[in-house]
Amino acid sequence: MGNDTTMTTVAPFLAGGGEIGALMRSRDWSSHPLGDLGGWPPSLRTIVALMLSSRFPMFVAWGDELSFLYNDAYADILGAKHPDALGGRFADIWHEIWSDISPLIDAALAGEASYRENLPLVMHRKGYDEPTWFTFSYSPVVGHDGAIAGMYCVCTETTGQVIAEKRRAADSRRLRDLMQEMPAFIAVMTGPEHRFAYVNDAYVAITGSRDYIGRPIRDVLPELADQGLFELVDRVYANGERQVEHAAPVWFAHEDEPRFIDFLCAPMVGHDDGAITGIFVSGYDVTERLRAERAVRDSEAYTRLLLDSTAEGFYAVDRDGVTTLCNDAFISMLGFASKDEAIGRKLHDIVHHSHPDGSTYAASDCPIYLAASAGTPAFVSGERFFRLDGSSFPVDYRAEPVMRHGEVVGAICTFVDTSEREQAQADLAQQARVLETLNRTGAALAGELDLDRLIKRVTDAGLELTGAQFGAFFYNVLDSEGESYMLYALSGAERAAFDGFGMPRATAIFQPTFQGNGIIRSDDIMTDARYGKTAPHFGMPKGHLPVRSYLAVPVISRSGEVIGGLFYGHEDPAVFAERHEQLIAGIAGQAAIGVDNARLFQSTQRLNDTLEERVRERTAELEQAQEALRQSQKMEAVGQLTGGIAHDFNNMLAVVIGSLDLLGRRIGDGDARQRRYIDAAADGARRAALLTQRLLAFSRQQPLKPEAIRVNQLVSGMSDLLRRSLGSDVLLETVLAAGAWPVHADPNQLENVILNLAVNARDAMPEGGRLTIETQNAHLDARYVAHHPGLTPGQYALIAVTDTGAGMPDDVIAKAFDPFFTTKEVGKGTGLGLSQVYGFVKQSGGHVKIYSEIDHGTTIKIYLPRLIGDTEEAAPDVFSQDVPLGDGREVVLVVEDEPSVRAFSVDALTELGYRVLEADGAGAALRLLDAHPEIDLLFTDVVMPEMNGAKLAEEVRVRRPDLKILFTTGYTRNAVVHNGVLDAGVNLIGKPFTVDELAARVREVLDIVPTGVAARDAGGAGSAD
């Protein structure tokens, strides 16, 4: 104590100074470069006295060695370097940052003061490298001789502020990114004028693309002026009370109807003075929800705009891992009843106790706990969180340490459930595998003409696509009893597995497949009521493959023949789903085409070289086809079938009918026997064409030519025809409403529908009765159409056909519109009449309904949409009874890629008196057109390879704008027929056609006076299917 007093006497400038002053007084400085305290220069003494008396961190570096002196406040900055740093060399003390600060020190020693704010420095003062930030000034200090003897520093450590500011900036960015990604719309407005400071994409999607930022709401959205919304935000800004609105109707200028909005309008309060600085708006467009679910309303306002508005789970823990905070998503995702149930607990052993492989996850290894205890941030992907019920879900999470005064006090964790992402990736991989299998199988089947290998490929592909254990293809053949299903191919099991068992029979579970009545799928065949009820086996036979899950799909050729069935099984229940049905249905379709191709190849190989034998075989095939068409079983997937029929069968029928027509014209009436054969074959082919047309009508693929129709005039005009068709025993009565609305439909098809219904009604009254045809105006409201999917509310013209016949039971009504369903005797009807009615009405945008009561009669009501606007009816077509011929000078260019159809067209047109040129495709046709300017008519198929007929017509009109064009096709879904309606200005003759029909249509097109408009419209048709 005496020594300290002595030193104070010797060096009074060291009086006080706290710990550092005491250290300096007690130290022997005689051997130090600075020398004894009594010899320190006045300038050094002055600045040391000033430094020791200050509470602000300061230091001075003096002399050639830059000896380092500092005060108590600066000692905290030195950390573990204190007290050894006192009197040490500046360069040794802060060697780790010397490269950063030495230029500033050199400048100060050269007489240039400097100031740095928030300079980043990596210091090693606590045993580890630590990022820090400092604000400081370096000033030169002049000695007694006028030279610079050292430098002086006043500094402040700003590490905490800088980190906090960075965190705030990151939080602000995250919040802005979060608000941008949120499904809710968000807008931030500032000031009393409510100028937009921020809007997210969801807000723009609702209000429309406008210039928002910096502009007042009244300028940006003036249409809100009379809707009370301006007044609402004014009130919130004025009184600081938030407003929540539910299903508020809001009209926007760019929309014709109001949107209904749930939104929160809340004040934003300044951090300094608590004054309101702006308005925060967030919410959802609930328009569609209100339209679909009138009774549903949000039960709660949107609260906790930051944490609780994000879909990410969030929670915070202290250094010991105790939960201190969580959001609603955390509670929901982990199954807690409330936040109180989670807060205050260590949750690692509850929600994060195991690795994905099931091994124990120690809390000491958990990145979240390491962030909380050691300050180590982490981003982790691919781990799992566990719910309270024990179930788990995959997560990606980020753990960030929470620092306070430079110390780690805990951590925050944000996480997302990646189940949907992983499922999407798995689904995508599965789809890729499915597509690869389908492409591989399709490519293999396209070139495979060996039936054994083809069917084995199909069966194996189905096994791969469904995950089944067993797969089989049973071939549909007939035995003496009319049925037999032969095992053709087997996958996943040895053929010996079927030894000792008979082939499947016509039981409730197998028969639908072999009759082509759709797909059979059973989650557990052992409990299926359709299985195992037929002797000799009741239930699963002993030794049978262990099948529980069952899937069976018929394989149906384009002609409607059930070739066989694909059957798949698995020993576990509920393995197959709807997507497996779709996949196997696709494979079955490919198989059917492949089998047809293989059969055709085999048939071609077996053809006899003699024409007579080929004619006999072709005649037999036609007879078989006619019989198959008359006896075809009900098709569940008729839409898929009709496309093939329209394209392929109509092409074949075009050749058959045309050839028979030409042959008949050439032999005349001289040979009655040949004439009888030809007429019989032609009649069968025409009936096949009619059946194809009826299938097209049911599947809504027939090309319609809709016109404005006054239903009263159409019904009145049919009265004589109906009376002749009904006979004398049936009394016809018409009840026509005054002012019945017009409709837009194909008049010929509508007449066919009424006549069809009238004939059906006549057959239901064998003893005679009354048939009433009534017209009315009808309005179908939303309540009615809600029970009839696909129907639109509105005004309809109603045509009702009522008989006093036997009536229909409910089970017959339920199947009345099914194709091939009939209650008539075999050979008395095709079962396509009502299905044709149904298809026409649906294709015309209408609705058909049956009302019937046993012993009282039946009413069938047809609703067709009311036509608004021009109701002028088209003039009726007038046809000459004579076959129009060419004059020998007119030239027709026939373009057809099918050789047989092209040959018939050329022969027919030649016989009709036209000069004919022919081309097998668009390229050849264009070359002929350039070489023959005398061509008067282009007669072209629509569906052709490389360039279709519509594209050909478009190119032709560039070269020959006035050239007449007549299209022909056997397939209505193509480039000149869209949505079942023939394109405007297009001339079309459908396949098959007779020579007389061709003659009339060619003459009609050649006699058209060109207007230019129809030509341009037809040339603009789309590309072919």
Tab-separated table of N, CA and C in Angstrom, residues 659-747:
chain	number	residue	atom	x	y	z
A	659	SER	N	-67.428	-51.348	-104.202
A	659	SER	CA	-67.136	-52.399	-105.195
A	659	SER	C	-68.402	-53.149	-105.584
A	660	LEU	N	-69.249	-53.480	-104.572
A	660	LEU	CA	-70.504	-54.173	-104.889
A	660	LEU	C	-71.407	-53.297	-105.749
A	661	ASP	N	-71.413	-51.986	-105.449
A	661	ASP	CA	-72.235	-51.057	-106.226
A	661	ASP	C	-71.776	-51.020	-107.677
A	662	LEU	N	-70.445	-50.877	-107.874
A	662	LEU	CA	-69.916	-50.867	-109.240
A	662	LEU	C	-70.188	-52.185	-109.961
A	663	LEU	N	-69.989	-53.306	-109.200
A	663	LEU	CA	-70.214	-54.613	-109.811
A	663	LEU	C	-71.668	-54.767	-110.225
A	664	GLY	N	-72.584	-54.294	-109.342
A	664	GLY	CA	-74.006	-54.399	-109.662
A	664	GLY	C	-74.385	-53.562	-110.862
A	665	ARG	N	-73.798	-52.372	-110.973
A	665	ARG	CA	-74.129	-51.522	-112.122
A	665	ARG	C	-73.637	-52.134	-113.437
A	666	ARG	N	-72.517	-52.854	-113.319
A	666	ARG	CA	-71.930	-53.391	-114.557
A	666	ARG	C	-72.616	-54.667	-115.044
A	667	ILE	N	-73.096	-55.527	-114.123
A	667	ILE	CA	-73.726	-56.775	-114.602
A	667	ILE	C	-75.200	-56.560	-114.922
A	668	GLY	N	-75.780	-55.446	-114.428
A	668	GLY	CA	-77.185	-55.173	-114.717
A	668	GLY	C	-78.083	-56.229	-114.122
A	669	ASP	N	-79.182	-56.512	-114.806
A	669	ASP	CA	-80.162	-57.492	-114.320
A	669	ASP	C	-80.055	-58.806	-115.079
A	670	GLY	N	-78.961	-58.995	-115.815
A	670	GLY	CA	-78.869	-60.174	-116.677
A	670	GLY	C	-78.747	-61.470	-115.904
A	671	ASP	N	-78.012	-61.490	-114.820
A	671	ASP	CA	-77.790	-62.730	-114.077
A	671	ASP	C	-78.457	-62.582	-112.721
A	672	ALA	N	-79.635	-63.153	-112.584
A	672	ALA	CA	-80.426	-62.983	-111.348
A	672	ALA	C	-79.707	-63.571	-110.149
A	673	ARG	N	-79.018	-64.697	-110.370
A	673	ARG	CA	-78.322	-65.321	-109.236
A	673	ARG	C	-77.208	-64.436	-108.722
A	674	GLN	N	-76.369	-63.882	-109.641
A	674	GLN	CA	-75.308	-62.968	-109.207
A	674	GLN	C	-75.898	-61.716	-108.576
A	675	ARG	N	-76.996	-61.225	-109.177
A	675	ARG	CA	-77.629	-60.029	-108.618
A	675	ARG	C	-78.093	-60.292	-107.185
A	676	ARG	N	-78.620	-61.508	-106.934
A	676	ARG	CA	-79.103	-61.825	-105.582
A	676	ARG	C	-77.938	-61.852	-104.595
A	677	TYR	N	-76.821	-62.451	-104.988
A	677	TYR	CA	-75.654	-62.478	-104.104
A	677	TYR	C	-75.140	-61.062	-103.812
A	678	ILE	N	-75.057	-60.262	-104.877
A	678	ILE	CA	-74.540	-58.900	-104.709
A	678	ILE	C	-75.458	-58.087	-103.805
A	679	ASP	N	-76.770	-58.191	-104.053
A	679	ASP	CA	-77.716	-57.426	-103.226
A	679	ASP	C	-77.637	-57.860	-101.772
A	680	ALA	N	-77.483	-59.182	-101.549
A	680	ALA	CA	-77.396	-59.659	-100.150
A	680	ALA	C	-76.144	-59.122	-99.470
A	681	ALA	N	-75.019	-59.178	-100.191
A	681	ALA	CA	-73.776	-58.675	-99.601
A	681	ALA	C	-73.862	-57.173	-99.357
A	682	ALA	N	-74.448	-56.437	-100.331
A	682	ALA	CA	-74.566	-54.982	-100.168
A	682	ALA	C	-75.484	-54.644	-99.008
A	683	ASP	N	-76.571	-55.406	-98.858
A	683	ASP	CA	-77.484	-55.139	-97.744
A	683	ASP	C	-76.775	-55.360	-96.400
A	684	GLY	N	-76.003	-56.428	-96.313
A	684	GLY	CA	-75.262	-56.672	-95.069
A	684	GLY	C	-74.255	-55.583	-94.773
A	685	ALA	N	-73.558	-55.123	-95.818
A	685	ALA	CA	-72.565	-54.065	-95.604
A	685	ALA	C	-73.229	-52.767	-95.185
A	686	ARG	N	-74.390	-52.456	-95.800
A	686	ARG	CA	-75.098	-51.222	-95.407
A	686	ARG	C	-75.583	-51.316	-93.968
A	687	ARG	N	-76.041	-52.514	-93.572
A	687	ARG	CA	-76.469	-52.676	-92.171
A	687	ARG	C	-75.271	-52.515	-91.222
A	688	ALA	N	-74.103	-53.004	-91.628
A	688	ALA	CA	-72.909	-52.800	-90.806
A	688	ALA	C	-72.572	-51.315	-90.701
A	689	ALA	N	-72.721	-50.600	-91.835
A	689	ALA	CA	-72.454	-49.154	-91.800
A	689	ALA	C	-73.450	-48.442	-90.890
A	690	LEU	N	-74.736	-48.881	-90.951
A	690	LEU	CA	-75.746	-48.273	-90.070
A	690	LEU	C	-75.419	-48.539	-88.606
A	691	LEU	N	-74.973	-49.752	-88.304
A	691	LEU	CA	-74.608	-50.064	-86.919
A	691	LEU	C	-73.432	-49.188	-86.469
A	692	THR	N	-72.450	-49.004	-87.349
A	692	THR	CA	-71.329	-48.113	-87.013
A	692	THR	C	-71.832	-46.704	-86.729
A	693	GLN	N	-72.787	-46.246	-87.585
A	693	GLN	CA	-73.329	-44.900	-87.378
A	693	GLN	C	-74.056	-44.796	-86.042
A	694	ARG	N	-74.764	-45.866	-85.670
A	694	ARG	CA	-75.469	-45.829	-84.385
A	694	ARG	C	-74.487	-45.837	-83.215
A	695	LEU	N	-73.413	-46.604	-83.350
A	695	LEU	CA	-72.387	-46.572	-82.304
A	695	LEU	C	-71.785	-45.180	-82.188
A	696	LEU	N	-71.542	-44.550	-83.348
A	696	LEU	CA	-71.021	-43.186	-83.318
A	696	LEU	C	-72.006	-42.235	-82.668
A	697	ALA	N	-73.290	-42.456	-82.932
A	697	ALA	CA	-74.298	-41.594	-82.308
A	697	ALA	C	-74.283	-41.757	-80.806
A	698	PHE	N	-74.219	-43.018	-80.329
A	698	PHE	CA	-74.185	-43.217	-78.863
A	698	PHE	C	-72.947	-42.584	-78.242
A	699	SER	N	-71.771	-42.749	-78.891
A	699	SER	CA	-70.524	-42.234	-78.323
A	699	SER	C	-70.323	-40.761	-78.643
A	700	ARG	N	-71.337	-40.139	-79.279
A	700	ARG	CA	-71.306	-38.696	-79.559
A	700	ARG	C	-70.156	-38.337	-80.490
A	701	GLN	N	-69.911	-39.160	-81.503
A	701	GLN	CA	-68.854	-38.887	-82.469
A	701	GLN	C	-69.416	-38.667	-83.882
A	702	GLN	N	-70.759	-38.723	-84.056
A	702	GLN	CA	-71.292	-38.509	-85.383
A	702	GLN	C	-71.200	-37.031	-85.752
A	703	PRO	N	-70.851	-36.703	-86.992
A	703	PRO	CA	-70.767	-35.292	-87.389
A	703	PRO	C	-72.161	-34.706	-87.555
A	704	LEU	N	-72.471	-33.680	-86.817
A	704	LEU	CA	-73.782	-33.044	-86.865
A	704	LEU	C	-73.714	-31.772	-87.706
A	705	LYS	N	-74.854	-31.432	-88.329
A	705	LYS	CA	-74.989	-30.167	-89.044
A	705	LYS	C	-76.147	-29.408	-88.391
A	706	PRO	N	-75.901	-28.766	-87.257
A	706	PRO	CA	-76.993	-28.112	-86.536
A	706	PRO	C	-77.515	-26.892	-87.276
A	707	GLU	N	-78.826	-26.705	-87.145
A	707	GLU	CA	-79.508	-25.560	-87.743
A	707	GLU	C	-80.526	-25.039	-86.733
A	708	ALA	N	-81.053	-23.850	-87.018
A	708	ALA	CA	-82.159	-23.332	-86.216
A	708	ALA	C	-83.421	-24.124	-86.553
A	709	ILE	N	-84.083	-24.657	-85.527
A	709	ILE	CA	-85.268	-25.504	-85.730
A	709	ILE	C	-86.412	-24.972	-84.874
A	710	ARG	N	-87.582	-24.835	-85.473
A	710	ARG	CA	-88.806	-24.575	-84.714
A	710	ARG	C	-89.461	-25.936	-84.453
A	711	VAL	N	-89.437	-26.337	-83.185
A	711	VAL	CA	-89.833	-27.711	-82.878
A	711	VAL	C	-91.279	-27.993	-83.247
A	712	ASN	N	-92.168	-26.995	-83.130
A	712	ASN	CA	-93.567	-27.223	-83.498
A	712	ASN	C	-93.686	-27.553	-84.978
A	713	GLN	N	-92.971	-26.815	-85.828
A	713	GLN	CA	-93.028	-27.069	-87.270
A	713	GLN	C	-92.435	-28.435	-87.591
A	714	LEU	N	-91.347	-28.803	-86.916
A	714	LEU	CA	-90.732	-30.104	-87.198
A	714	LEU	C	-91.672	-31.242	-86.825
A	715	VAL	N	-92.322	-31.155	-85.655
A	715	VAL	CA	-93.240	-32.219	-85.227
A	715	VAL	C	-94.443	-32.275	-86.152
A	716	SER	N	-94.995	-31.079	-86.513
A	716	SER	CA	-96.160	-31.061	-87.411
A	716	SER	C	-95.816	-31.677	-88.755
A	717	GLY	N	-94.607	-31.364	-89.243
A	717	GLY	CA	-94.212	-31.878	-90.542
A	717	GLY	C	-94.009	-33.377	-90.558
A	718	MET	N	-93.844	-34.002	-89.383
A	718	MET	CA	-93.637	-35.457	-89.319
A	718	MET	C	-94.927	-36.239	-89.139
A	719	SER	N	-96.068	-35.540	-89.005
A	719	SER	CA	-97.318	-36.215	-88.631
A	719	SER	C	-97.686	-37.336	-89.592
A	720	ASP	N	-97.624	-37.037	-90.919
A	720	ASP	CA	-98.005	-38.074	-91.894
A	720	ASP	C	-97.061	-39.265	-91.808
A	721	LEU	N	-95.747	-38.995	-91.731
A	721	LEU	CA	-94.773	-40.091	-91.635
A	721	LEU	C	-95.028	-40.922	-90.383
A	722	LEU	N	-95.305	-40.269	-89.261
A	722	LEU	CA	-95.539	-40.991	-88.014
A	722	LEU	C	-96.798	-41.856	-88.089
A	723	ARG	N	-97.866	-41.308	-88.685
A	723	ARG	CA	-99.104	-42.098	-88.776
A	723	ARG	C	-98.900	-43.354	-89.625
A	724	ARG	N	-98.152	-43.205	-90.730
A	724	ARG	CA	-97.886	-44.382	-91.559
A	724	ARG	C	-97.045	-45.399	-90.789
A	725	SER	N	-96.093	-44.909	-89.987
A	725	SER	CA	-95.212	-45.819	-89.250
A	725	SER	C	-95.940	-46.492	-88.088
A	726	LEU	N	-96.900	-45.803	-87.476
A	726	LEU	CA	-97.580	-46.338	-86.294
A	726	LEU	C	-98.681	-47.334	-86.657
A	727	GLY	N	-99.286	-47.189	-87.832
A	727	GLY	CA	-100.375	-48.081	-88.199
A	727	GLY	C	-101.723	-47.598	-87.660
A	728	SER	N	-102.760	-48.287	-88.031
A	728	SER	CA	-104.131	-47.845	-87.704
A	728	SER	C	-104.507	-48.119	-86.257
A	729	ASP	N	-103.795	-49.022	-85.576
A	729	ASP	CA	-104.177	-49.360	-84.196
A	729	ASP	C	-103.685	-48.340	-83.173
A	730	VAL	N	-102.814	-47.455	-83.587
A	730	VAL	CA	-102.257	-46.478	-82.651
A	730	VAL	C	-102.740	-45.094	-83.068
A	731	LEU	N	-103.405	-44.400	-82.131
A	731	LEU	CA	-103.899	-43.051	-82.377
A	731	LEU	C	-102.800	-42.039	-82.050
A	732	LEU	N	-102.441	-41.178	-83.012
A	732	LEU	CA	-101.408	-40.162	-82.812
A	732	LEU	C	-102.061	-38.850	-82.409
A	733	GLU	N	-101.551	-38.259	-81.373
A	733	GLU	CA	-102.049	-36.966	-80.894
A	733	GLU	C	-100.862	-36.036	-80.663
A	734	THR	N	-100.924	-34.810	-81.165
A	734	THR	CA	-99.852	-33.823	-80.926
A	734	THR	C	-100.415	-32.666	-80.121
A	735	VAL	N	-99.662	-32.266	-79.109
A	735	VAL	CA	-100.041	-31.134	-78.260
A	735	VAL	C	-98.874	-30.152	-78.311
A	736	LEU	N	-99.028	-29.091	-79.106
A	736	LEU	CA	-97.930	-28.176	-79.377
A	736	LEU	C	-98.137	-26.875	-78.623
A	737	ALA	N	-97.167	-26.510	-77.800
A	737	ALA	CA	-97.280	-25.311	-76.980
A	737	ALA	C	-97.133	-24.070	-77.839
A	738	ALA	N	-97.977	-23.075	-77.559
A	738	ALA	CA	-97.853	-21.809	-78.267
A	738	ALA	C	-96.542	-21.134	-77.862
A	739	GLY	N	-95.823	-20.637	-78.852
A	739	GLY	CA	-94.574	-19.942	-78.549
A	739	GLY	C	-93.453	-20.862	-78.123
A	740	ALA	N	-93.471	-22.109	-78.575
A	740	ALA	CA	-92.393	-23.035	-78.212
A	740	ALA	C	-91.060	-22.487	-78.720
A	741	TRP	N	-90.070	-22.568	-77.854
A	741	TRP	CA	-88.770	-21.974	-78.183
A	741	TRP	C	-88.060	-22.742	-79.302
A	742	PRO	N	-87.305	-22.046	-80.147
A	742	PRO	CA	-86.496	-22.730	-81.164
A	742	PRO	C	-85.252	-23.351	-80.520
A	743	VAL	N	-84.649	-24.303	-81.239
A	743	VAL	CA	-83.430	-24.956	-80.774
A	743	VAL	C	-82.416	-24.973	-81.903
A	744	HIS	N	-81.175	-25.304	-81.565
A	744	HIS	CA	-80.089	-25.406	-82.543
A	744	HIS	C	-79.623	-26.852	-82.566
A	745	ALA	N	-80.053	-27.617	-83.582
A	745	ALA	CA	-79.738	-29.044	-83.630
A	745	ALA	C	-79.762	-29.497	-85.075
A	746	ASP	N	-79.337	-30.742	-85.287
A	746	ASP	CA	-79.364	-31.353	-86.617
A	746	ASP	C	-80.801	-31.826	-86.885
A	747	PRO	N	-81.515	-31.229	-87.841
A	747	PRO	CA	-82.935	-31.585	-88.016
A	747	PRO	C	-83.137	-33.045	-88.421
